[in-house]
XYZ file of N, CA, C and O in Angstrom:
800
model
N 0.836 -1.197 0.000
C 0.000 0.000 0.000
C 0.872 1.249 0.000
O 0.912 1.995 0.960
N 1.614 1.448 -1.081
C 2.572 2.547 -1.118
C 1.919 3.921 -1.141
O 2.543 4.910 -0.783
N 0.675 4.019 -1.597
C 0.016 5.312 -1.661
C 0.443 6.128 -2.866
O 1.016 5.616 -3.815
N 0.140 7.431 -2.829
C 0.432 8.300 -3.967
C 1.460 9.372 -3.575
O 1.630 9.707 -2.404
N 2.146 9.893 -4.591
C 3.118 10.966 -4.381
C 2.377 12.302 -4.275
O 1.795 12.776 -5.254
N 2.417 12.891 -3.118
C 1.665 14.130 -2.877
C 2.045 15.249 -3.848
O 1.192 16.038 -4.273
N 3.348 15.330 -4.194
C 3.812 16.444 -5.023
C 3.177 16.449 -6.414
O 3.120 17.491 -7.074
N 2.670 15.294 -6.875
C 2.024 15.231 -8.188
C 0.653 15.912 -8.189
O 0.114 16.221 -9.249
N 0.106 16.142 -7.008
C -1.263 16.652 -6.909
C -1.345 18.056 -6.316
O -2.404 18.662 -6.325
N -0.218 18.572 -5.823
C -0.239 19.833 -5.081
C -0.545 21.047 -5.950
O -1.139 22.016 -5.481
N -0.153 21.027 -7.218
C -0.328 22.215 -8.063
C -1.403 22.037 -9.132
O -1.453 22.805 -10.100
N -2.255 21.040 -8.977
C -3.314 20.827 -9.964
C -4.347 21.941 -9.888
O -4.734 22.370 -8.799
N -4.837 22.428 -11.041
C -5.886 23.445 -11.013
C -7.208 22.836 -10.551
O -7.397 21.617 -10.631
N -8.125 23.652 -10.055
C -9.437 23.123 -9.659
C -10.123 22.457 -10.842
O -10.079 22.965 -11.966
N -10.725 21.312 -10.586
C -11.415 20.590 -11.659
C -12.777 21.208 -11.917
O -13.444 21.679 -10.989
N -13.186 21.213 -13.177
C -14.508 21.714 -13.562
C -15.382 20.527 -13.932
O -15.272 19.975 -15.030
N -16.238 20.093 -13.006
C -17.052 18.899 -13.232
C -18.146 19.101 -14.267
O -18.801 18.148 -14.669
N -18.352 20.343 -14.689
C -19.412 20.608 -15.663
C -18.944 20.612 -17.104
O -19.714 20.912 -18.011
N -17.683 20.250 -17.337
C -17.170 20.273 -18.705
C -17.838 19.208 -19.565
O -18.258 18.168 -19.077
N -17.918 19.485 -20.854
C -18.483 18.539 -21.809
C -17.428 18.204 -22.853
O -16.631 19.063 -23.212
N -17.402 16.996 -23.383
C -18.294 15.902 -23.004
C -17.969 15.352 -21.606
O -16.847 15.544 -21.121
N -18.946 14.707 -20.997
C -18.718 14.051 -19.718
C -17.676 12.965 -19.976
O -17.833 12.132 -20.866
N -16.599 12.972 -19.191
C -15.472 12.090 -19.466
C -15.227 11.091 -18.347
O -15.079 11.478 -17.186
N -15.198 9.815 -18.722
C -14.810 8.743 -17.816
C -13.428 8.282 -18.268
O -13.243 7.924 -19.430
N -12.459 8.308 -17.371
C -11.076 8.038 -17.747
C -10.521 6.803 -17.051
O -10.870 6.512 -15.903
N -9.639 6.123 -17.781
C -8.923 4.961 -17.252
C -7.441 5.190 -17.505
O -7.042 5.629 -18.575
N -6.623 4.846 -16.529
C -5.193 5.075 -16.655
C -4.407 3.769 -16.655
O -4.597 2.931 -15.773
N -3.547 3.593 -17.661
C -2.585 2.505 -17.630
C -3.035 1.180 -18.208
O -3.887 1.112 -19.094
N -2.459 0.128 -17.646
C -2.582 -1.227 -18.187
C -3.964 -1.824 -17.986
O -4.607 -1.636 -16.947
N -4.420 -2.568 -19.007
C -5.596 -3.438 -18.876
C -5.089 -4.869 -18.937
O -4.326 -5.231 -19.833
N -5.507 -5.676 -17.973
C -5.086 -7.077 -17.923
C -6.168 -7.975 -18.530
O -7.355 -7.635 -18.480
N -5.784 -9.110 -19.107
C -6.756 -9.992 -19.759
C -7.897 -10.437 -18.852
O -9.021 -10.640 -19.319
N -7.623 -10.588 -17.568
C -8.659 -11.089 -16.651
C -9.610 -9.992 -16.173
O -10.644 -10.277 -15.578
N -9.284 -8.735 -16.411
C -10.181 -7.654 -16.000
C -11.406 -7.620 -16.917
O -11.301 -7.832 -18.122
N -12.566 -7.338 -16.343
C -13.831 -7.487 -17.062
C -14.210 -6.216 -17.816
O -15.229 -5.569 -17.534
N -13.387 -5.889 -18.802
C -13.612 -4.716 -19.642
C -14.953 -4.783 -20.359
O -15.690 -3.799 -20.419
N -15.277 -5.941 -20.893
C -16.513 -6.086 -21.678
C -17.762 -5.821 -20.847
O -18.763 -5.311 -21.357
N -17.706 -6.173 -19.572
C -18.835 -5.909 -18.679
C -19.098 -4.408 -18.605
O -20.249 -3.957 -18.710
N -18.035 -3.645 -18.462
C -18.202 -2.191 -18.412
C -18.692 -1.646 -19.753
O -19.593 -0.799 -19.800
N -18.101 -2.113 -20.845
C -18.487 -1.612 -22.171
C -19.954 -1.906 -22.486
O -20.632 -1.088 -23.109
N -20.421 -3.062 -22.052
C -21.836 -3.400 -22.262
C -22.736 -2.386 -21.560
O -23.711 -1.884 -22.137
N -22.417 -2.078 -20.306
C -23.216 -1.105 -19.563
C -23.085 0.293 -20.132
O -24.070 1.055 -20.187
N -21.880 0.649 -20.560
C -21.637 1.961 -21.158
C -22.479 2.122 -22.424
O -23.127 3.157 -22.641
N -22.489 1.089 -23.256
C -23.265 1.133 -24.497
C -24.757 1.235 -24.213
O -25.485 1.967 -24.893
N -25.212 0.530 -23.197
C -26.636 0.582 -22.847
C -27.022 1.981 -22.358
O -28.089 2.500 -22.705
N -26.161 2.596 -21.562
C -26.441 3.948 -21.068
C -26.545 4.935 -22.220
O -27.441 5.784 -22.264
N -25.640 4.830 -23.165
C -25.649 5.712 -24.330
C -26.939 5.548 -25.132
O -27.574 6.528 -25.519
N -27.314 4.284 -25.368
C -28.516 4.015 -26.163
C -29.774 4.470 -25.441
O -30.678 5.058 -26.065
N -29.842 4.215 -24.146
C -31.066 4.532 -23.405
C -31.301 6.030 -23.294
O -32.448 6.479 -23.248
N -30.225 6.803 -23.286
C -30.357 8.260 -23.201
C -30.112 8.961 -24.533
O -30.144 10.177 -24.603
N -29.837 8.164 -25.566
C -29.561 8.698 -26.903
C -28.449 9.744 -26.872
O -28.570 10.843 -27.426
N -27.362 9.384 -26.217
C -26.221 10.287 -26.091
C -25.315 10.167 -27.304
O -25.220 9.113 -27.930
N -24.632 11.252 -27.622
C -23.668 11.263 -28.708
C -22.271 11.491 -28.176
O -22.082 11.802 -26.995
N -21.251 11.361 -29.035
C -19.860 11.584 -28.616
C -19.615 12.986 -28.056
O -18.670 13.195 -27.309
N -20.480 13.929 -28.438
C -20.338 15.281 -27.899
C -20.842 15.373 -26.462
O -20.575 16.354 -25.751
N -21.574 14.322 -26.023
C -22.134 14.305 -24.669
C -21.256 13.548 -23.676
O -21.128 13.951 -22.518
N -20.681 12.445 -24.121
C -19.942 11.574 -23.209
C -18.821 10.860 -23.952
O -18.959 10.552 -25.142
N -17.711 10.628 -23.254
C -16.596 9.909 -23.867
C -15.885 9.063 -22.821
O -15.961 9.318 -21.620
N -15.185 8.055 -23.343
C -14.416 7.128 -22.523
C -12.966 7.223 -22.995
O -12.682 7.002 -24.169
N -12.050 7.590 -22.091
C -10.650 7.808 -22.473
C -9.752 6.809 -21.741
O -9.863 6.647 -20.527
N -8.871 6.162 -22.506
C -7.914 5.208 -21.948
C -6.515 5.782 -22.153
O -5.975 5.740 -23.262
N -5.939 6.295 -21.077
C -4.606 6.898 -21.159
C -3.531 5.818 -21.105
O -3.505 4.994 -20.202
N -2.655 5.832 -22.116
C -1.535 4.910 -22.160
C -1.841 3.546 -22.739
O -0.986 2.660 -22.701
N -3.021 3.351 -23.312
C -3.398 2.017 -23.779
C -2.786 1.649 -25.128
O -2.665 0.467 -25.455
N -2.373 2.619 -25.918
C -1.932 2.325 -27.282
C -0.653 1.493 -27.345
O -0.350 0.917 -28.386
N 0.068 1.416 -26.234
C 1.256 0.564 -26.244
C 0.894 -0.896 -25.980
O 1.717 -1.785 -26.137
N -0.357 -1.174 -25.622
C -0.847 -2.540 -25.402
C -1.683 -2.964 -26.607
O -2.900 -2.805 -26.608
N -1.057 -3.470 -27.626
C -1.769 -3.722 -28.875
C -2.931 -4.700 -28.715
O -4.012 -4.486 -29.276
N -2.735 -5.774 -27.956
C -3.806 -6.762 -27.800
C -5.004 -6.171 -27.085
O -6.162 -6.407 -27.479
N -4.758 -5.417 -26.035
C -5.861 -4.836 -25.278
C -6.522 -3.693 -26.044
O -7.727 -3.457 -25.913
N -5.759 -2.998 -26.869
C -6.331 -1.956 -27.711
C -7.298 -2.573 -28.714
O -8.413 -2.067 -28.912
N -6.905 -3.681 -29.344
C -7.789 -4.396 -30.270
C -9.015 -4.909 -29.527
O -10.146 -4.816 -30.021
N -8.801 -5.432 -28.353
C -9.912 -5.923 -27.526
C -10.938 -4.817 -27.278
O -12.147 -5.032 -27.392
N -10.449 -3.634 -26.945
C -11.329 -2.501 -26.681
C -12.079 -2.063 -27.930
O -13.310 -1.935 -27.923
N -11.340 -1.847 -29.008
C -11.942 -1.260 -30.205
C -12.770 -2.244 -31.022
O -13.560 -1.834 -31.870
N -12.587 -3.542 -30.787
C -13.365 -4.537 -31.531
C -14.658 -4.925 -30.815
O -15.441 -5.712 -31.348
N -14.887 -4.363 -29.634
C -16.100 -4.735 -28.883
C -17.367 -4.332 -29.642
O -18.291 -5.121 -29.785
N -17.406 -3.097 -30.117
C -18.591 -2.615 -30.829
C -18.221 -1.420 -31.700
O -17.666 -0.442 -31.203
N -18.558 -1.513 -32.980
C -18.314 -0.379 -33.876
C -19.075 0.860 -33.438
O -18.635 1.986 -33.668
N -20.221 0.648 -32.801
C -21.044 1.775 -32.357
C -20.362 2.585 -31.261
O -20.634 3.777 -31.093
N -19.470 1.930 -30.513
C -18.811 2.618 -29.408
C -17.564 3.386 -29.832
O -17.109 4.272 -29.109
N -16.994 3.055 -30.972
C -15.720 3.656 -31.384
C -15.738 5.184 -31.358
O -14.776 5.810 -30.884
N -16.810 5.855 -31.816
C -16.800 7.327 -31.754
C -16.753 7.878 -30.327
O -16.412 9.048 -30.126
N -17.092 7.054 -29.349
C -17.130 7.500 -27.958
C -15.819 7.223 -27.218
O -15.686 7.602 -26.056
N -14.890 6.535 -27.878
C -13.664 6.081 -27.213
C -12.447 6.827 -27.735
O -12.280 7.020 -28.939
N -11.591 7.237 -26.799
C -10.327 7.870 -27.160
C -9.205 7.151 -26.416
O -9.367 6.782 -25.242
N -8.096 6.928 -27.087
C -6.938 6.276 -26.468
C -5.697 7.121 -26.707
O -5.649 7.922 -27.639
N -4.689 6.921 -25.864
C -3.427 7.635 -26.044
C -2.266 6.652 -25.907
O -2.426 5.545 -25.395
N -1.095 7.095 -26.346
C 0.129 6.342 -26.117
C 0.560 6.580 -24.665
O -0.091 7.314 -23.921
N 1.665 5.981 -24.276
C 2.165 6.176 -22.919
C 2.492 7.647 -22.689
O 2.949 8.347 -23.594
N 2.251 8.093 -21.462
C 2.478 9.478 -21.093
C 3.255 9.526 -19.781
O 3.211 8.580 -18.998
N 3.942 10.647 -19.546
C 4.623 10.846 -18.273
C 3.583 10.898 -17.158
O 2.446 11.346 -17.372
N 3.967 10.449 -15.978
C 3.026 10.353 -14.859
C 2.358 11.690 -14.546
O 1.146 11.750 -14.335
N 3.128 12.770 -14.530
C 2.534 14.072 -14.210
C 1.533 14.508 -15.274
O 0.532 15.159 -14.966
N 1.781 14.121 -16.547
C 0.827 14.444 -17.615
C -0.468 13.667 -17.433
O -1.566 14.207 -17.607
N -0.341 12.391 -17.102
C -1.528 11.561 -16.891
C -2.366 12.124 -15.748
O -3.595 12.232 -15.864
N -1.728 12.472 -14.647
C -2.448 13.028 -13.501
C -3.191 14.302 -13.906
O -4.346 14.511 -13.534
N -2.529 15.140 -14.693
C -3.171 16.364 -15.167
C -4.401 16.086 -16.004
O -5.430 16.767 -15.874
N -4.324 15.064 -16.867
C -5.471 14.703 -17.702
C -6.578 14.058 -16.875
O -7.761 14.327 -17.084
N -6.212 13.193 -15.941
C -7.218 12.570 -15.078
C -7.960 13.617 -14.258
O -9.149 13.469 -13.963
N -7.263 14.671 -13.904
C -7.882 15.748 -13.134
C -8.976 16.457 -13.919
O -9.881 17.059 -13.343
N -8.894 16.391 -15.246
C -9.912 17.018 -16.099
C -11.127 16.126 -16.292
O -12.176 16.581 -16.756
N -10.988 14.834 -15.983
C -12.088 13.887 -16.177
C -13.173 14.102 -15.128
O -12.936 14.684 -14.072
N -14.362 13.601 -15.437
C -15.472 13.686 -14.482
C -15.511 12.505 -13.528
O -15.885 12.643 -12.368
N -15.145 11.332 -14.038
C -15.143 10.113 -13.225
C -13.996 9.231 -13.677
O -13.500 9.363 -14.796
N -13.591 8.321 -12.803
C -12.442 7.468 -13.077
C -12.843 6.004 -13.009
O -13.563 5.587 -12.091
N -12.390 5.241 -13.997
C -12.752 3.828 -14.109
C -11.638 2.949 -13.557
O -10.461 3.154 -13.851
N -12.036 1.954 -12.768
C -11.099 0.986 -12.213
C -11.639 -0.407 -12.534
O -12.665 -0.821 -12.007
N -10.974 -1.097 -13.449
C -11.402 -2.435 -13.843
C -10.811 -3.463 -12.890
O -9.682 -3.317 -12.431
N -11.567 -4.521 -12.624
C -11.092 -5.567 -11.718
C -11.739 -6.894 -12.097
O -12.356 -7.027 -13.164
N -11.615 -7.869 -11.215
C -12.236 -9.174 -11.416
C -12.410 -9.852 -10.062
O -11.500 -9.813 -9.233
N -13.566 -10.489 -9.826
C -13.762 -11.212 -8.567
C -12.926 -12.485 -8.491
O -12.795 -13.084 -7.427
N -12.330 -12.884 -9.617
C -11.516 -14.107 -9.624
C -10.054 -13.844 -9.289
O -9.285 -14.780 -9.121
N -9.684 -12.565 -9.220
C -8.286 -12.237 -8.944
C -8.213 -10.981 -8.091
O -8.357 -9.868 -8.596
N -7.992 -11.174 -6.803
C -7.872 -10.033 -5.902
C -6.499 -9.394 -6.087
O -5.474 -10.053 -5.925
N -6.500 -8.121 -6.438
C -5.245 -7.416 -6.679
C -5.457 -5.926 -6.451
O -6.477 -5.373 -6.856
N -4.489 -5.278 -5.820
C -4.562 -3.835 -5.601
C -3.699 -3.142 -6.654
O -2.514 -3.430 -6.772
N -4.311 -2.253 -7.425
C -3.613 -1.527 -8.480
C -3.166 -0.172 -7.948
O -3.943 0.528 -7.292
N -1.932 0.216 -8.243
C -1.379 1.469 -7.725
C -2.244 2.670 -8.100
O -2.328 3.635 -7.342
N -2.906 2.602 -9.267
C -3.696 3.747 -9.720
C -4.845 4.097 -8.780
O -5.307 5.233 -8.775
N -5.285 3.155 -7.958
C -6.410 3.444 -7.068
C -6.062 4.571 -6.105
O -6.917 5.385 -5.753
N -4.802 4.658 -5.688
C -4.407 5.713 -4.758
C -4.374 7.067 -5.458
O -4.754 8.090 -4.868
N -3.933 7.093 -6.718
C -3.977 8.335 -7.495
C -5.427 8.766 -7.702
O -5.744 9.956 -7.610
N -6.288 7.816 -7.990
C -7.712 8.119 -8.173
C -8.292 8.759 -6.909
O -9.039 9.743 -6.964
N -7.968 8.184 -5.752
C -8.485 8.707 -4.481
C -7.956 10.119 -4.238
O -8.688 11.003 -3.781
N -6.681 10.346 -4.568
C -6.091 11.670 -4.375
C -6.813 12.724 -5.204
O -6.914 13.889 -4.798
N -7.335 12.335 -6.359
C -8.036 13.279 -7.239
C -9.460 13.580 -6.759
O -10.098 14.502 -7.268
N -9.952 12.787 -5.801
C -11.258 13.033 -5.175
C -12.396 13.122 -6.184
O -13.225 14.022 -6.156
N -12.394 12.161 -7.101
C -13.462 12.071 -8.092
C -14.229 10.764 -7.902
O -13.731 9.842 -7.247
N -15.421 10.659 -8.488
C -16.139 9.379 -8.420
C -15.301 8.268 -9.040
O -14.706 8.445 -10.104
N -15.217 7.141 -8.350
C -14.473 5.984 -8.849
C -15.468 4.863 -9.158
O -16.206 4.419 -8.279
N -15.475 4.418 -10.419
C -16.327 3.302 -10.826
C -15.484 2.037 -10.786
O -14.583 1.859 -11.612
N -15.761 1.168 -9.833
C -15.073 -0.119 -9.767
C -15.942 -1.146 -10.482
O -17.102 -1.338 -10.137
N -15.391 -1.821 -11.486
C -16.174 -2.753 -12.299
C -15.359 -4.003 -12.620
O -14.393 -3.928 -13.369
N -15.800 -5.151 -12.089
C -16.713 -5.327 -10.961
C -15.920 -5.338 -9.662
O -14.712 -5.114 -9.664
N -16.582 -5.634 -8.558
C -15.879 -5.748 -7.282
C -14.932 -6.938 -7.307
O -15.239 -7.972 -7.904
N -13.784 -6.776 -6.661
C -12.880 -7.922 -6.516
C -13.217 -8.719 -5.260
O -12.568 -9.715 -4.963
N -14.230 -8.212 -4.519
C -14.654 -8.849 -3.261
C -13.485 -8.949 -2.282
O -13.364 -9.926 -1.537
N -12.612 -7.952 -2.315
C -11.426 -8.006 -1.468
C -10.910 -6.624 -1.123
O -11.675 -5.669 -0.950
N -9.585 -6.506 -1.063
C -8.926 -5.281 -0.612
C -9.250 -4.084 -1.486
O -9.487 -2.982 -0.987
N -9.262 -4.276 -2.800
C -9.529 -3.163 -3.708
C -10.910 -2.567 -3.445
O -11.067 -1.350 -3.376
N -11.904 -3.425 -3.289
C -13.261 -2.952 -3.012
C -13.316 -2.206 -1.689
O -14.030 -1.196 -1.558
N -12.571 -2.674 -0.683
C -12.563 -1.993 0.611
C -11.936 -0.609 0.501
O -12.425 0.358 1.099
N -10.859 -0.497 -0.282
C -10.216 0.805 -0.467
C -11.160 1.758 -1.192
O -11.348 2.906 -0.779
N -11.771 1.292 -2.275
C -12.694 2.135 -3.050
C -13.893 2.549 -2.204
O -14.374 3.680 -2.289
N -14.360 1.653 -1.348
C -15.512 1.957 -0.493
C -15.236 3.116 0.444
O -16.164 3.786 0.902
N -13.965 3.370 0.731
C -13.591 4.489 1.602
C -13.327 5.779 0.838
O -12.977 6.793 1.440
N -13.467 5.745 -0.489
C -13.227 6.939 -1.297
C -14.427 7.879 -1.206
O -15.501 7.485 -0.734
N -14.278 9.146 -1.652
C -15.357 10.126 -1.503
C -16.687 9.731 -2.146
O -17.742 10.002 -1.609
N -16.632 9.095 -3.315
C -17.881 8.700 -3.981
C -17.673 7.354 -4.662
O -17.493 7.270 -5.870
N -17.710 6.265 -3.884
C -17.475 4.936 -4.457
C -18.678 4.437 -5.247
O -19.826 4.615 -4.840
N -18.406 3.821 -6.379
C -19.459 3.284 -7.235
C -19.034 1.888 -7.670
O -18.268 1.736 -8.612
N -19.518 0.883 -6.967
C -19.125 -0.493 -7.256
C -20.210 -1.145 -8.104
O -21.366 -1.246 -7.693
N -19.833 -1.558 -9.308
C -20.801 -2.081 -10.284
C -20.471 -3.529 -10.609
O -19.351 -3.837 -11.006
N -21.446 -4.402 -10.455
C -21.209 -5.834 -10.654
C -21.975 -6.422 -11.832
O -21.940 -7.632 -12.053
N -22.658 -5.582 -12.574
C -23.392 -6.046 -13.755
C -23.464 -4.913 -14.761
O -23.227 -3.743 -14.421
N -23.807 -5.248 -15.998
C -23.958 -4.223 -17.028
C -25.065 -3.241 -16.648
O -24.970 -2.040 -16.910
N -26.090 -3.768 -16.005
C -27.183 -2.904 -15.549
C -26.695 -1.908 -14.503
O -27.044 -0.723 -14.547
N -25.865 -2.374 -13.566
C -25.274 -1.473 -12.563
C -24.474 -0.373 -13.240
O -24.552 0.798 -12.860
N -23.680 -0.765 -14.222
C -22.837 0.201 -14.940
C -23.708 1.251 -15.617
O -23.448 2.454 -15.514
N -24.737 0.807 -16.311
C -25.615 1.722 -17.033
C -26.286 2.719 -16.092
O -26.273 3.931 -16.343
N -26.857 2.223 -15.003
C -27.529 3.092 -14.033
C -26.539 4.085 -13.432
O -26.840 5.265 -13.260
N -25.340 3.613 -13.125
C -24.312 4.464 -12.529
C -23.896 5.569 -13.482
O -23.788 6.743 -13.082
N -23.668 5.233 -14.742
C -23.240 6.238 -15.722
C -24.324 7.286 -15.932
O -24.041 8.492 -15.980
N -25.562 6.856 -16.037
C -26.665 7.807 -16.221
C -26.774 8.746 -15.022
O -26.969 9.956 -15.166
N -26.636 8.190 -13.812
C -26.699 9.012 -12.600
C -25.550 10.016 -12.562
O -25.752 11.189 -12.225
N -24.344 9.574 -12.919
C -23.201 10.485 -12.953
C -23.400 11.582 -13.996
O -23.107 12.749 -13.741
N -23.880 11.185 -15.161
C -24.102 12.148 -16.247
C -25.128 13.203 -15.837
O -24.974 14.389 -16.136
N -26.174 12.766 -15.138
C -27.241 13.683 -14.721
C -26.858 14.532 -13.516
O -27.461 15.588 -13.281
N -25.873 14.073 -12.739
C -25.489 14.774 -11.511
C -23.977 14.961 -11.434
O -23.322 14.429 -10.529
N -23.398 15.710 -12.367
C -21.933 15.836 -12.415
C -21.347 16.704 -11.310
O -20.140 16.674 -11.075
N -22.184 17.476 -10.630
C -21.660 18.428 -9.646
C -21.765 17.937 -8.203
O -21.548 18.717 -7.284
N -22.105 16.669 -8.000
C -22.198 16.156 -6.635
C -20.847 16.285 -5.953
O -19.813 15.930 -6.517
N -20.859 16.819 -4.731
C -19.612 17.053 -3.996
C -18.913 15.737 -3.676
O -19.525 14.828 -3.118
N -17.643 15.662 -4.021
C -16.885 14.453 -3.713
C -15.672 14.782 -2.831
O -14.662 14.112 -2.871
N -15.783 15.848 -2.046
C -14.658 16.235 -1.193
C -14.318 15.115 -0.222
O -15.161 14.637 0.521
N -13.094 14.693 -0.268
C -12.658 13.621 0.615
C -11.201 13.805 0.987
O -10.412 12.875 0.928
N -10.855 15.038 1.381
C -9.458 15.342 1.658
C -8.887 14.473 2.772
O -7.736 14.048 2.715
N -9.698 14.179 3.791
C -9.195 13.348 4.900
C -8.903 11.928 4.425
O -7.929 11.311 4.836
N -9.770 11.417 3.548
C -9.566 10.073 3.011
C -8.325 10.045 2.144
O -7.483 9.142 2.247
N -8.183 11.039 1.276
C -7.034 11.040 0.366
C -5.718 11.211 1.126
O -4.713 10.603 0.782
N -5.714 12.030 2.180
C -4.500 12.211 2.980
C -4.039 10.894 3.595
O -2.838 10.639 3.715
N -4.984 10.068 3.948
C -4.659 8.771 4.551
C -3.781 7.938 3.634
O -2.914 7.189 4.095
N -4.003 8.056 2.320
C -3.286 7.218 1.363
C -2.093 7.910 0.710
O -1.565 7.417 -0.288
N -1.656 9.033 1.249
C -0.431 9.645 0.722
C 0.756 8.772 1.107
O 0.711 8.032 2.098
N 1.816 8.845 0.322
C 3.011 8.043 0.638
C 3.587 8.435 1.993
O 4.118 7.593 2.712
N 3.485 9.704 2.350
C 3.988 10.160 3.643
C 3.277 9.423 4.792
O 3.912 8.899 5.700
N 1.938 9.379 4.711
C 1.183 8.728 5.782
C 1.301 7.211 5.744
O 1.299 6.559 6.786
N 1.418 6.649 4.553
C 1.592 5.204 4.458
C 2.961 4.781 5.024
O 3.074 3.750 5.697
N 3.985 5.592 4.762
C 5.314 5.308 5.316
C 5.295 5.445 6.836
O 5.921 4.658 7.561
N 4.566 6.435 7.325
C 4.435 6.625 8.774
C 3.776 5.417 9.412
O 4.204 4.933 10.471
N 2.722 4.912 8.756
C 2.017 3.740 9.280
C 2.932 2.518 9.285
O 2.946 1.732 10.232
N 3.724 2.371 8.222
C 4.676 1.265 8.150
C 5.701 1.346 9.281
O 6.040 0.338 9.924
N 6.175 2.560 9.553
C 7.146 2.747 10.634
C 6.532 2.372 11.978
O 7.199 1.774 12.838
N 5.260 2.713 12.169
C 4.581 2.369 13.411
C 4.490 0.853 13.598
O 4.675 0.334 14.692
N 4.213 0.163 12.495
C 4.107 -1.292 12.560
C 5.465 -1.913 12.915
O 5.554 -2.803 13.768
N 6.528 -1.392 12.283
C 7.877 -1.896 12.564
C 8.250 -1.641 14.027
O 8.803 -2.508 14.710
N 7.902 -0.447 14.512
C 8.214 -0.128 15.911
C 7.469 -1.030 16.895
O 7.991 -1.398 17.939
N 6.243 -1.386 16.520
C 5.450 -2.280 17.373
C 6.088 -3.655 17.464
O 6.007 -4.333 18.481
N 6.750 -4.068 16.380
C 7.417 -5.373 16.375
C 8.673 -5.367 17.242
O 9.086 -6.387 17.764
């Protein structure tokens, strides 16, 4: 539980949650066992049910273009979704954080068959934005997300669709969670580690 580097977040400008299109962002690697298709199914249903266009909502995957197999996996899911999806090549960490700060919500893919904590979850918490966990890992990751300012744990395509529509309709809901995010800074995580060592 290394946490996040505080200095990457100290000079970020205030986020504007009312920007259009409504942006859901994902950072970094997608693993084969993560249930990407489950999220895409719900995303597509939300778009269809509200008749949204690419000017209304978009899904951005930062750094995915260096993963050719996962990029094909994403873009081959549905031709109808391609206009709503944007991908980038690898970016410097500070650039990614800056772009994530502009997003409205952050996507965290997982799987109930493989409990794993991804480093990006701490960056997501530091940004104090809604986090969509899809689906729950039924473990540590879900517990961490549950403590974030606005946790959204989705275990079905229907959950995803309802969640996206609610986020789209209510982009200005307060997600202030400075106390929660401070807990996961590297400074505080190192302090906690030192306390554990001292107890031993």
